[in-house]
């Protein structure tokens, strides 16, 4: 465990909370000190849920450590059971409580409750949040399906009465990336294929729903970080196959449909219609040629990073110059795909390492988490969020899926618009000296004289004054945050020439030129220096 200002994943008990909060009638008792109760805010502030998570904390304090904290655990578990009356009780501990070794799960099992008790073993100092969610879902499913009233015989008898194939969607949870809308879109796609959705778990699932999982013909592993362990066990225990393709992007959606055809024997020819999405049309249009070859850096959870890399490379014609993930459970898959792209994968949970790679690679678009959005903003690079961790603005009220044909439309808009806005800004700068764009010749349509006066006032600031301003570069490291100031000046002609460079790469051009000027003793920077730097970095 490392101490960091930002983190991509929380400890595993946050993953357990995600599963508990996703379900409708379970309760989680977490052995944790008073300071670990902050996690409630993740659900009420980021996902804007109208209820607090179904979690009760022991909230022990320093003074309690001198006594028997096991009694505190049992009292808290009993009180939560009596108050909330859940249909299943989950019991675990936070990273701090793990050091006390009270084993709350074992204590709960010995209390002889009438409802199933699911003890959680979540090693906080070696595992992370997504792993915790995966293990919690696995423990919940395995415990509930091991109850006396669940059997393979029930599954066979139910199969005989079904007219259409059915599937379980495994993996969507609270605090996931667009999980709610993904479930809606995937359900529509399955219905169009003639397939019913039996259970979605854990999102909005009840204990009774979990017990119905064996009745489906197959499982859909929607987010492997959370779903793969459970789907693998269901295959062994109940003979249920599960899908391997995550339907994010056009090609992946088509491959997903073909995979379902193979599993069920249905003919989905009518559904595999590319007119369901606008992305393929745009990829064939003349407008898309502007985006071809754009350098893109991708970082996120394994599922979304892999999907983004495939879409960028195969469907939008981008040049993927960087690919990485913080999901160590999917590191092998990410490394394999990066090797296909001819690059080396970045596997890390250190955002400073990610920032360093972005600076080195100089991409024209960053696809990542909310942390990459902050990094890209500082570097002046367009960015789109594709993965958790997310900010509240990444939980839109509108319908915004990632999977299926409609998901491809959403992804297209999210990725392309930042680049097109950069192009628009570039065109405005490029033609600003033309008479139609000249401030004096073409004042505001609202108030001609006032607009001209305002523009004249804005133009009074000398370009020389701008050139004399120093450039501040924020340098961050694990130990400190310092500000470094350089006195490199730009001549007015050089500043004007710099403005001809597209908005979305101008920051990179400025940094490269100033670095070149510093190394070779050019001060002030002239137009010749700018082009010498361009030639130097184009080698």
Short mmCIF file of C-alpha atoms in Angstrom, two decimals:
data_model
loop_
_atom_site.label_atom_id
_atom_site.label_comp_id
_atom_site.label_asym_id
_atom_site.label_seq_id
_atom_site.Cartn_x
_atom_site.Cartn_y
_atom_site.Cartn_z
CA UNK A 1 0.00 0.00 0.00
CA UNK A 2 1.31 3.45 -0.95
CA UNK A 3 0.41 6.87 0.32
CA UNK A 4 -0.67 9.01 -2.61
CA UNK A 5 -2.55 12.24 -3.27
CA UNK A 6 -4.76 10.49 -5.85
CA UNK A 7 -5.56 6.81 -6.29
CA UNK A 8 -7.19 4.90 -9.12
CA UNK A 9 -8.72 2.28 -6.84
CA UNK A 10 -9.66 2.24 -3.19
CA UNK A 11 -9.02 -0.69 -0.84
CA UNK A 12 -11.04 -3.89 -1.38
CA UNK A 13 -13.71 -3.05 1.20
CA UNK A 14 -14.83 -0.23 -1.15
CA UNK A 15 -15.46 -2.94 -3.75
CA UNK A 16 -17.51 -4.85 -1.17
CA UNK A 17 -19.54 -1.71 -0.53
CA UNK A 18 -20.18 -1.34 -4.26
CA UNK A 19 -21.71 -4.81 -4.42
CA UNK A 20 -23.76 -4.36 -1.24
CA UNK A 21 -25.03 -0.97 -2.41
CA UNK A 22 -25.95 -2.43 -5.80
CA UNK A 23 -28.25 -5.05 -4.29
CA UNK A 24 -31.69 -4.39 -2.87
CA UNK A 25 -32.00 -6.48 0.29
CA UNK A 26 -28.57 -7.19 1.73
CA UNK A 27 -26.62 -5.37 4.43
CA UNK A 28 -22.89 -5.07 4.97
CA UNK A 29 -21.37 -4.82 8.43
CA UNK A 30 -17.87 -3.43 8.19
CA UNK A 31 -15.42 -3.64 11.06
CA UNK A 32 -13.73 -0.27 10.67
CA UNK A 33 -12.47 2.70 12.69
CA UNK A 34 -14.31 5.98 12.75
CA UNK A 35 -12.19 7.48 9.95
CA UNK A 36 -13.06 4.79 7.38
CA UNK A 37 -16.73 5.78 7.19
CA UNK A 38 -16.01 8.37 4.49
CA UNK A 39 -16.94 5.84 1.80
CA UNK A 40 -20.64 6.75 2.06
CA UNK A 41 -19.85 9.97 0.21
CA UNK A 42 -18.74 8.05 -2.88
CA UNK A 43 -22.30 6.90 -3.52
CA UNK A 44 -24.30 9.90 -2.37
CA UNK A 45 -22.09 12.57 -3.99
CA UNK A 46 -20.70 10.92 -7.13
CA UNK A 47 -23.62 8.72 -8.16
CA UNK A 48 -26.15 11.04 -6.50
CA UNK A 49 -28.07 8.16 -4.97
CA UNK A 50 -31.13 9.08 -2.95
CA UNK A 51 -30.26 6.74 -0.09
CA UNK A 52 -27.17 6.02 1.94
CA UNK A 53 -25.36 2.73 1.33
CA UNK A 54 -26.62 -0.32 3.29
CA UNK A 55 -23.48 -0.40 5.42
CA UNK A 56 -23.05 -0.37 9.21
CA UNK A 57 -19.65 0.33 10.75
CA UNK A 58 -18.32 -0.77 14.11
CA UNK A 59 -16.54 2.64 14.25
CA UNK A 60 -14.12 1.61 16.95
CA UNK A 61 -11.85 4.27 18.43
CA UNK A 62 -8.38 4.21 19.95
CA UNK A 63 -9.79 3.77 23.45
CA UNK A 64 -11.57 0.57 22.33
CA UNK A 65 -8.29 -1.10 21.41
CA UNK A 66 -7.49 -1.60 25.08
CA UNK A 67 -10.52 -3.85 25.49
CA UNK A 68 -12.22 -6.68 23.62
CA UNK A 69 -13.18 -5.31 20.20
CA UNK A 70 -14.70 -8.69 19.30
CA UNK A 71 -17.64 -7.92 21.60
CA UNK A 72 -18.08 -4.61 19.77
CA UNK A 73 -18.18 -6.49 16.46
CA UNK A 74 -20.84 -8.93 17.66
CA UNK A 75 -22.97 -6.17 19.17
CA UNK A 76 -22.83 -4.16 15.93
CA UNK A 77 -23.70 -7.19 13.78
CA UNK A 78 -26.65 -8.09 16.01
CA UNK A 79 -27.95 -4.51 16.01
CA UNK A 80 -27.69 -4.24 12.21
CA UNK A 81 -29.51 -7.56 11.75
CA UNK A 82 -32.36 -6.55 14.07
CA UNK A 83 -32.72 -3.03 12.66
CA UNK A 84 -32.44 -3.58 8.90
CA UNK A 85 -33.75 -7.17 8.66
CA UNK A 86 -31.80 -8.02 5.48
CA UNK A 87 -32.27 -11.22 3.51
CA UNK A 88 -28.50 -11.75 3.58
CA UNK A 89 -25.79 -10.32 5.82
CA UNK A 90 -22.31 -9.51 4.52
CA UNK A 91 -19.54 -9.11 7.08
CA UNK A 92 -16.03 -7.80 6.42
CA UNK A 93 -13.34 -5.44 7.65
CA UNK A 94 -11.47 -2.38 6.43
CA UNK A 95 -7.72 -2.17 5.96
CA UNK A 96 -7.22 -0.70 9.43
CA UNK A 97 -9.38 -3.28 11.18
CA UNK A 98 -7.56 -6.08 9.38
CA UNK A 99 -4.56 -5.42 11.62
CA UNK A 100 -6.59 -6.23 14.75
CA UNK A 101 -7.44 -9.72 13.43
CA UNK A 102 -10.87 -9.98 15.06
CA UNK A 103 -12.16 -12.07 12.12
CA UNK A 104 -15.66 -10.56 12.08
CA UNK A 105 -16.90 -12.98 9.43
CA UNK A 106 -16.23 -15.98 11.65
CA UNK A 107 -17.85 -14.22 14.61
CA UNK A 108 -20.99 -13.58 12.54
CA UNK A 109 -21.17 -17.18 11.34
CA UNK A 110 -21.27 -18.31 14.95
CA UNK A 111 -24.20 -16.08 15.87
CA UNK A 112 -26.80 -18.41 14.26
CA UNK A 113 -28.84 -15.87 12.31
CA UNK A 114 -31.82 -17.08 10.29
CA UNK A 115 -30.52 -15.35 7.14
CA UNK A 116 -27.43 -16.35 5.14
CA UNK A 117 -24.19 -14.82 6.39
CA UNK A 118 -21.47 -14.08 3.82
CA UNK A 119 -18.05 -13.64 5.45
CA UNK A 120 -15.66 -11.61 3.30
CA UNK A 121 -11.91 -12.14 3.26
CA UNK A 122 -10.42 -9.04 1.66
CA UNK A 123 -6.65 -8.63 2.07
CA UNK A 124 -6.38 -4.85 2.00
CA UNK A 125 -2.61 -4.63 1.77
CA UNK A 126 -2.23 -6.71 -1.38
CA UNK A 127 -5.49 -6.20 -3.32
CA UNK A 128 -7.59 -3.29 -4.60
CA UNK A 129 -11.18 -2.16 -5.13
CA UNK A 130 -12.16 -4.03 -8.31
CA UNK A 131 -10.73 -7.24 -6.89
CA UNK A 132 -12.77 -6.63 -3.75
CA UNK A 133 -15.94 -6.19 -5.80
CA UNK A 134 -15.16 -9.36 -7.77
CA UNK A 135 -14.54 -11.44 -4.64
CA UNK A 136 -17.61 -10.07 -2.85
CA UNK A 137 -19.88 -10.91 -5.78
CA UNK A 138 -18.33 -14.38 -5.98
CA UNK A 139 -18.83 -15.00 -2.24
CA UNK A 140 -22.43 -13.76 -2.40
CA UNK A 141 -23.35 -15.91 -5.41
CA UNK A 142 -21.58 -19.00 -4.16
CA UNK A 143 -23.05 -18.74 -0.64
CA UNK A 144 -26.61 -18.13 -1.81
CA UNK A 145 -26.52 -20.84 -4.48
CA UNK A 146 -25.22 -23.30 -1.90
CA UNK A 147 -28.46 -22.97 0.08
CA UNK A 148 -30.65 -26.09 0.33
CA UNK A 149 -33.44 -24.66 -1.89
CA UNK A 150 -31.14 -24.18 -4.91
CA UNK A 151 -30.22 -27.12 -7.10
CA UNK A 152 -29.42 -28.09 -10.65
CA UNK A 153 -32.72 -30.00 -10.74
CA UNK A 154 -34.57 -26.70 -10.32
CA UNK A 155 -32.66 -25.38 -13.28
CA UNK A 156 -33.59 -28.32 -15.53
CA UNK A 157 -37.28 -28.21 -14.62
CA UNK A 158 -37.44 -24.49 -15.38
CA UNK A 159 -35.65 -24.94 -18.71
CA UNK A 160 -38.41 -27.23 -19.96
CA UNK A 161 -40.99 -24.43 -19.79
CA UNK A 162 -38.98 -21.76 -21.57
CA UNK A 163 -39.67 -20.73 -25.16
CA UNK A 164 -36.73 -18.33 -25.63
CA UNK A 165 -33.11 -18.52 -24.55
CA UNK A 166 -32.21 -16.47 -21.49
CA UNK A 167 -29.03 -14.93 -20.14
CA UNK A 168 -27.71 -13.39 -16.94
CA UNK A 169 -25.80 -10.10 -17.14
CA UNK A 170 -23.00 -10.35 -14.60
CA UNK A 171 -20.80 -7.48 -13.46
CA UNK A 172 -22.71 -4.14 -13.45
CA UNK A 173 -22.47 -2.41 -10.07
CA UNK A 174 -22.70 0.92 -8.33
CA UNK A 175 -19.82 3.32 -9.02
CA UNK A 176 -19.10 1.57 -12.31
CA UNK A 177 -18.71 3.46 -15.57
CA UNK A 178 -22.15 3.97 -17.17
CA UNK A 179 -23.35 0.58 -15.84
CA UNK A 180 -26.99 1.64 -15.52
CA UNK A 181 -27.25 2.66 -19.18
CA UNK A 182 -25.15 -0.27 -20.37
CA UNK A 183 -27.67 -2.68 -18.82
CA UNK A 184 -30.55 -0.92 -20.58
CA UNK A 185 -28.80 -0.94 -23.95
CA UNK A 186 -27.63 -4.55 -23.64
CA UNK A 187 -31.13 -5.66 -22.62
CA UNK A 188 -32.53 -4.02 -25.77
CA UNK A 189 -29.91 -5.74 -27.91
CA UNK A 190 -30.65 -9.14 -26.36
CA UNK A 191 -34.39 -8.66 -26.81
CA UNK A 192 -33.82 -7.88 -30.49
CA UNK A 193 -31.97 -11.20 -30.70
CA UNK A 194 -34.88 -13.06 -29.10
CA UNK A 195 -33.09 -13.56 -25.77
CA UNK A 196 -34.58 -12.79 -22.36
CA UNK A 197 -32.58 -11.34 -19.49
CA UNK A 198 -32.98 -13.63 -16.50
CA UNK A 199 -30.97 -11.76 -13.83
CA UNK A 200 -28.70 -8.72 -13.71
CA UNK A 201 -26.22 -8.99 -10.85
CA UNK A 202 -25.28 -7.33 -8.64
CA UNK A 203 -26.96 -4.12 -9.89
CA UNK A 204 -30.55 -4.00 -8.54
CA UNK A 205 -30.50 -7.72 -7.74
CA UNK A 206 -32.21 -9.25 -4.70
CA UNK A 207 -31.28 -12.41 -2.83
CA UNK A 208 -34.14 -14.16 -4.66
CA UNK A 209 -32.73 -12.99 -8.00
CA UNK A 210 -29.29 -14.43 -7.19
CA UNK A 211 -30.92 -17.79 -6.50
CA UNK A 212 -32.47 -17.72 -10.00
CA UNK A 213 -29.11 -17.38 -11.77
CA UNK A 214 -28.81 -21.13 -12.62
CA UNK A 215 -32.05 -20.95 -14.62
CA UNK A 216 -30.41 -19.05 -17.50
CA UNK A 217 -28.81 -20.69 -20.53
CA UNK A 218 -25.62 -18.65 -20.37
CA UNK A 219 -23.97 -15.71 -18.65
CA UNK A 220 -22.70 -12.43 -20.08
CA UNK A 221 -19.46 -11.34 -18.45
CA UNK A 222 -19.89 -7.62 -19.00
CA UNK A 223 -16.99 -6.24 -16.95
CA UNK A 224 -14.37 -8.99 -16.46
CA UNK A 225 -12.67 -7.19 -13.54
CA UNK A 226 -15.84 -7.82 -11.51
CA UNK A 227 -17.59 -10.67 -13.32
CA UNK A 228 -15.03 -13.20 -14.55
CA UNK A 229 -14.44 -15.04 -11.25
CA UNK A 230 -18.18 -15.52 -10.69
CA UNK A 231 -18.84 -16.57 -14.30
CA UNK A 232 -15.99 -19.10 -14.18
CA UNK A 233 -17.42 -20.67 -11.02
CA UNK A 234 -20.96 -20.77 -12.48
CA UNK A 235 -19.61 -22.58 -15.52
CA UNK A 236 -18.00 -25.22 -13.32
CA UNK A 237 -20.90 -25.55 -10.87
CA UNK A 238 -23.90 -25.34 -13.23
CA UNK A 239 -22.47 -25.84 -16.71
CA UNK A 240 -23.34 -22.30 -17.81
CA UNK A 241 -21.04 -20.98 -20.56
CA UNK A 242 -20.22 -17.28 -20.54
CA UNK A 243 -19.30 -14.72 -23.17
CA UNK A 244 -15.71 -13.54 -23.61
CA UNK A 245 -16.36 -10.46 -25.80
CA UNK A 246 -17.34 -7.14 -24.21
CA UNK A 247 -19.64 -5.37 -26.74
CA UNK A 248 -18.06 -1.91 -26.64
CA UNK A 249 -17.53 -0.57 -30.17
CA UNK A 250 -18.96 -1.65 -33.52
CA UNK A 251 -16.59 -4.55 -34.24
CA UNK A 252 -16.86 -5.85 -30.67
CA UNK A 253 -20.67 -5.64 -30.76
CA UNK A 254 -20.74 -7.66 -33.98
CA UNK A 255 -18.31 -10.21 -32.50
CA UNK A 256 -20.49 -10.38 -29.37
CA UNK A 257 -23.58 -11.11 -31.46
CA UNK A 258 -21.70 -13.85 -33.33
CA UNK A 259 -20.59 -15.33 -30.01
CA UNK A 260 -24.21 -15.47 -28.85
CA UNK A 261 -25.21 -17.07 -32.16
CA UNK A 262 -22.69 -19.82 -31.45
CA UNK A 263 -23.92 -20.28 -27.87
CA UNK A 264 -27.66 -20.37 -28.66
CA UNK A 265 -27.95 -21.41 -32.30
CA UNK A 266 -30.07 -18.37 -33.19
CA UNK A 267 -29.76 -16.48 -36.48
CA UNK A 268 -28.99 -12.82 -35.78
CA UNK A 269 -28.43 -11.69 -39.34
CA UNK A 270 -31.13 -9.02 -39.22
CA UNK A 271 -29.63 -7.43 -36.09
CA UNK A 272 -26.10 -7.12 -37.48
CA UNK A 273 -26.99 -3.95 -39.33
CA UNK A 274 -24.37 -1.22 -39.31
CA UNK A 275 -27.07 1.38 -39.92
CA UNK A 276 -27.87 1.06 -36.21
CA UNK A 277 -24.84 3.25 -35.52
CA UNK A 278 -23.53 6.42 -37.15
CA UNK A 279 -19.88 5.66 -36.38
CA UNK A 280 -19.26 3.44 -39.46
CA UNK A 281 -20.82 6.07 -41.73
CA UNK A 282 -18.58 8.78 -40.33
CA UNK A 283 -15.52 6.54 -40.65
CA UNK A 284 -16.22 6.35 -44.40
CA UNK A 285 -16.93 10.06 -44.80
CA UNK A 286 -14.52 12.67 -46.07
CA UNK A 287 -14.69 14.52 -42.73
CA UNK A 288 -13.05 11.59 -40.95
CA UNK A 289 -9.82 12.02 -42.89
CA UNK A 290 -8.97 14.93 -40.62
CA UNK A 291 -8.84 12.53 -37.65
CA UNK A 292 -6.90 9.74 -39.33
CA UNK A 293 -3.57 9.12 -37.67
CA UNK A 294 -4.24 11.26 -34.61
CA UNK A 295 -1.94 10.20 -31.77
CA UNK A 296 -3.94 8.92 -28.81
CA UNK A 297 -2.91 7.83 -25.30
CA UNK A 298 -5.28 5.45 -23.46
CA UNK A 299 -5.37 4.58 -19.76
CA UNK A 300 -8.15 3.15 -17.59
CA UNK A 301 -9.54 -0.08 -16.17
CA UNK A 302 -8.71 -3.14 -18.23
CA UNK A 303 -12.13 -3.57 -19.85
CA UNK A 304 -12.51 0.00 -21.07
CA UNK A 305 -8.85 0.55 -21.94
CA UNK A 306 -8.85 -2.52 -24.23
CA UNK A 307 -12.15 -1.53 -25.81
CA UNK A 308 -10.93 2.03 -26.37
CA UNK A 309 -7.69 0.83 -27.98
CA UNK A 310 -9.59 -1.39 -30.43
CA UNK A 311 -12.06 1.34 -31.35
CA UNK A 312 -9.31 3.93 -31.76
CA UNK A 313 -7.19 1.68 -33.96
CA UNK A 314 -9.76 -0.25 -35.98
CA UNK A 315 -12.79 2.04 -36.20
CA UNK A 316 -11.49 5.61 -36.09
CA UNK A 317 -8.03 5.20 -37.61
CA UNK A 318 -6.18 6.76 -34.68
CA UNK A 319 -2.55 5.96 -33.92
CA UNK A 320 -2.47 4.45 -30.42
CA UNK A 321 0.89 5.61 -29.03
CA UNK A 322 0.24 4.63 -25.41
CA UNK A 323 -1.93 2.02 -23.66
CA UNK A 324 -2.11 1.19 -19.98
CA UNK A 325 -4.22 0.11 -17.05
CA UNK A 326 -4.30 0.18 -13.26
CA UNK A 327 -6.16 -3.18 -13.25
CA UNK A 328 -3.38 -5.63 -12.50
CA UNK A 329 -5.87 -8.52 -12.82
CA UNK A 330 -6.11 -7.68 -16.53
CA UNK A 331 -2.49 -6.71 -17.08
CA UNK A 332 -1.78 -9.78 -19.22
CA UNK A 333 -4.57 -8.95 -21.69
CA UNK A 334 -3.53 -5.30 -21.92
CA UNK A 335 0.12 -6.25 -22.46
CA UNK A 336 -0.87 -8.69 -25.22
CA UNK A 337 -2.89 -6.09 -27.12
CA UNK A 338 -0.22 -3.44 -26.67
CA UNK A 339 2.26 -5.85 -28.21
CA UNK A 340 -0.04 -6.20 -31.23
CA UNK A 341 0.07 -2.41 -31.54
CA UNK A 342 3.86 -2.43 -31.36
CA UNK A 343 4.04 -0.54 -28.06
CA UNK A 344 4.79 -1.39 -24.44
CA UNK A 345 1.87 -1.41 -22.01
CA UNK A 346 1.93 0.82 -18.94
CA UNK A 347 0.76 -1.11 -15.85
CA UNK A 348 0.71 1.20 -12.83
CA UNK A 349 -1.46 2.76 -10.14
CA UNK A 350 0.76 5.86 -9.89
CA UNK A 351 -0.80 8.84 -11.64
CA UNK A 352 2.54 10.65 -11.69
CA UNK A 353 4.00 7.85 -13.81
CA UNK A 354 1.03 8.18 -16.16
CA UNK A 355 1.57 11.95 -16.42
CA UNK A 356 5.25 11.42 -17.21
CA UNK A 357 4.37 9.04 -20.06
CA UNK A 358 1.81 11.45 -21.49
CA UNK A 359 4.41 14.22 -21.52
CA UNK A 360 6.96 11.96 -23.23
CA UNK A 361 4.54 10.68 -25.88
CA UNK A 362 2.97 14.07 -26.73
CA UNK A 363 -0.44 12.67 -27.80
CA UNK A 364 -3.11 14.72 -29.54
CA UNK A 365 -5.92 13.09 -27.56
CA UNK A 366 -6.01 11.44 -24.13
CA UNK A 367 -8.62 8.82 -23.24
CA UNK A 368 -8.58 8.03 -19.54
CA UNK A 369 -10.03 8.57 -16.09
CA UNK A 370 -10.81 11.81 -14.28
CA UNK A 371 -7.13 11.95 -13.30
CA UNK A 372 -6.00 11.89 -16.93
CA UNK A 373 -8.50 14.68 -17.56
CA UNK A 374 -6.69 16.83 -14.98
CA UNK A 375 -3.32 15.90 -16.47
CA UNK A 376 -4.48 16.65 -20.04
CA UNK A 377 -5.93 20.00 -18.96
CA UNK A 378 -2.59 21.07 -17.52
CA UNK A 379 -0.84 20.03 -20.73
CA UNK A 380 -3.42 21.63 -23.03
CA UNK A 381 -4.41 18.32 -24.67
CA UNK A 382 -8.03 17.28 -25.48
CA UNK A 383 -9.34 14.48 -23.28
CA UNK A 384 -12.38 12.21 -22.92
CA UNK A 385 -13.17 10.10 -19.85
CA UNK A 386 -13.63 6.39 -20.62
CA UNK A 387 -13.24 4.68 -17.24
CA UNK A 388 -13.51 4.94 -13.49
CA UNK A 389 -12.44 6.65 -11.29
CA UNK A 390 -14.92 9.31 -12.29
CA UNK A 391 -16.24 12.70 -11.25
CA UNK A 392 -19.92 13.52 -10.74
CA UNK A 393 -19.98 15.04 -14.26
CA UNK A 394 -19.25 11.55 -15.64
CA UNK A 395 -22.56 10.26 -14.22
CA UNK A 396 -24.89 12.07 -16.64
CA UNK A 397 -28.63 12.26 -16.14
CA UNK A 398 -29.11 11.63 -19.88
CA UNK A 399 -28.98 8.21 -21.50
CA UNK A 400 -25.31 7.57 -22.21
CA UNK A 401 -24.36 3.89 -22.65
CA UNK A 402 -21.02 2.54 -23.81
CA UNK A 403 -22.09 -0.90 -25.08
CA UNK A 404 -23.87 -1.82 -28.28
CA UNK A 405 -24.62 0.26 -31.36
CA UNK A 406 -25.93 3.25 -29.42
CA UNK A 407 -22.89 3.06 -27.17
CA UNK A 408 -20.72 3.44 -30.27
CA UNK A 409 -22.58 6.68 -31.08
CA UNK A 410 -21.97 8.00 -27.57
CA UNK A 411 -18.28 7.08 -27.73
CA UNK A 412 -17.92 8.73 -31.13
CA UNK A 413 -19.35 12.00 -29.83
CA UNK A 414 -17.32 11.92 -26.64
CA UNK A 415 -14.01 11.31 -28.40
CA UNK A 416 -14.33 13.27 -31.63
CA UNK A 417 -15.89 16.49 -30.36
CA UNK A 418 -12.82 17.58 -28.33
CA UNK A 419 -10.70 17.20 -31.47
CA UNK A 420 -13.20 19.02 -33.70
CA UNK A 421 -13.47 21.88 -31.23
CA UNK A 422 -9.70 22.12 -31.42
CA UNK A 423 -9.95 22.32 -35.21
CA UNK A 424 -12.58 25.07 -34.98
CA UNK A 425 -10.34 27.06 -32.66
CA UNK A 426 -7.45 26.56 -35.07
CA UNK A 427 -9.49 27.84 -38.04
CA UNK A 428 -10.55 30.93 -36.13
CA UNK A 429 -6.92 31.73 -35.41
CA UNK A 430 -5.80 30.88 -38.92
CA UNK A 431 -8.25 33.31 -40.58
CA UNK A 432 -8.34 36.00 -37.93
CA UNK A 433 -6.40 38.42 -40.18
CA UNK A 434 -8.82 38.04 -43.10
CA UNK A 435 -11.10 41.06 -43.64
CA UNK A 436 -14.21 39.03 -42.76
CA UNK A 437 -12.72 38.11 -39.41
CA UNK A 438 -10.97 41.42 -38.73
CA UNK A 439 -12.29 42.96 -35.54
CA UNK A 440 -12.50 46.50 -36.93
CA UNK A 441 -13.96 45.53 -40.31
CA UNK A 442 -16.52 43.11 -38.88
CA UNK A 443 -17.65 44.26 -35.43
CA UNK A 444 -20.33 42.52 -33.39
CA UNK A 445 -23.75 42.23 -35.02
CA UNK A 446 -25.34 43.15 -31.70
CA UNK A 447 -23.86 46.63 -31.18
CA UNK A 448 -21.51 47.74 -33.93
CA UNK A 449 -19.87 50.73 -32.27
CA UNK A 450 -19.70 49.18 -28.81
CA UNK A 451 -18.26 45.96 -30.23
CA UNK A 452 -15.54 47.83 -32.10
CA UNK A 453 -14.65 49.90 -29.04
CA UNK A 454 -14.42 46.76 -26.93
CA UNK A 455 -12.21 45.03 -29.49
CA UNK A 456 -9.94 48.05 -29.77
CA UNK A 457 -9.53 48.02 -26.00
CA UNK A 458 -8.59 44.36 -26.08
CA UNK A 459 -5.98 44.95 -28.77
CA UNK A 460 -4.15 47.61 -26.76
CA UNK A 461 -2.11 45.03 -24.88
CA UNK A 462 1.18 44.72 -26.66
CA UNK A 463 2.34 41.37 -27.98
CA UNK A 464 5.75 42.34 -26.64
CA UNK A 465 4.24 42.50 -23.14
CA UNK A 466 2.87 39.01 -23.64
CA UNK A 467 6.24 37.79 -24.85
CA UNK A 468 7.95 39.16 -21.75
CA UNK A 469 5.74 37.19 -19.40
CA UNK A 470 7.46 34.22 -17.86
CA UNK A 471 6.21 30.70 -18.24
CA UNK A 472 5.38 28.76 -15.10
CA UNK A 473 5.68 25.02 -15.19
CA UNK A 474 4.27 22.98 -12.37
CA UNK A 475 6.51 20.11 -11.46
CA UNK A 476 4.97 17.43 -9.25
CA UNK A 477 6.63 14.54 -7.49
CA UNK A 478 5.95 12.29 -4.52
CA UNK A 479 7.77 14.51 -2.06
CA UNK A 480 6.79 18.06 -3.01
CA UNK A 481 5.12 20.42 -5.45
CA UNK A 482 7.39 23.19 -6.72
CA UNK A 483 7.12 25.99 -9.29
CA UNK A 484 9.91 26.48 -11.83
CA UNK A 485 10.06 29.76 -13.76
CA UNK A 486 11.85 30.33 -17.07
CA UNK A 487 12.75 33.71 -18.62
CA UNK A 488 12.58 32.58 -22.24
CA UNK A 489 10.95 35.37 -24.28
CA UNK A 490 9.23 35.23 -27.67
CA UNK A 491 9.45 37.92 -30.31
CA UNK A 492 6.12 39.30 -31.61
CA UNK A 493 6.64 37.60 -35.00
CA UNK A 494 7.34 34.27 -33.31
CA UNK A 495 4.20 34.58 -31.18
CA UNK A 496 2.15 35.29 -34.30
CA UNK A 497 3.66 32.27 -36.07
CA UNK A 498 2.94 30.07 -33.05
CA UNK A 499 -0.75 31.01 -33.26
CA UNK A 500 -0.91 29.39 -36.70
CA UNK A 501 -0.29 26.02 -35.09
CA UNK A 502 -3.53 24.15 -34.21
CA UNK A 503 -4.91 24.95 -30.78
CA UNK A 504 -4.79 21.36 -29.55
CA UNK A 505 -1.06 20.89 -30.23
CA UNK A 506 0.09 24.47 -29.67
CA UNK A 507 1.01 23.78 -26.06
CA UNK A 508 3.27 20.93 -27.13
CA UNK A 509 4.88 23.12 -29.82
CA UNK A 510 5.54 25.87 -27.29
CA UNK A 511 7.11 23.46 -24.80
CA UNK A 512 9.28 21.80 -27.43
CA UNK A 513 10.46 25.14 -28.81
CA UNK A 514 11.32 26.53 -25.38
CA UNK A 515 13.19 23.35 -24.50
CA UNK A 516 15.12 23.57 -27.78
CA UNK A 517 15.88 27.26 -27.22
CA UNK A 518 17.15 26.60 -23.72
CA UNK A 519 19.41 23.74 -24.87
CA UNK A 520 20.89 25.72 -27.77
CA UNK A 521 21.01 29.20 -26.21
CA UNK A 522 18.35 30.97 -28.31
CA UNK A 523 16.86 33.92 -26.44
CA UNK A 524 14.55 35.50 -27.45
CA UNK A 525 12.77 32.92 -29.56
CA UNK A 526 12.35 34.05 -33.15
CA UNK A 527 10.44 32.60 -36.10
CA UNK A 528 13.66 30.91 -37.23
CA UNK A 529 14.04 29.32 -33.78
CA UNK A 530 10.49 27.98 -34.00
CA UNK A 531 11.15 26.26 -37.34
CA UNK A 532 14.55 25.00 -36.25
CA UNK A 533 12.87 23.37 -33.25
CA UNK A 534 10.21 21.88 -35.51
CA UNK A 535 12.88 20.36 -37.76
CA UNK A 536 14.80 19.10 -34.73
CA UNK A 537 11.84 17.21 -33.25
CA UNK A 538 10.70 15.91 -36.65
CA UNK A 539 13.88 13.85 -37.08
#
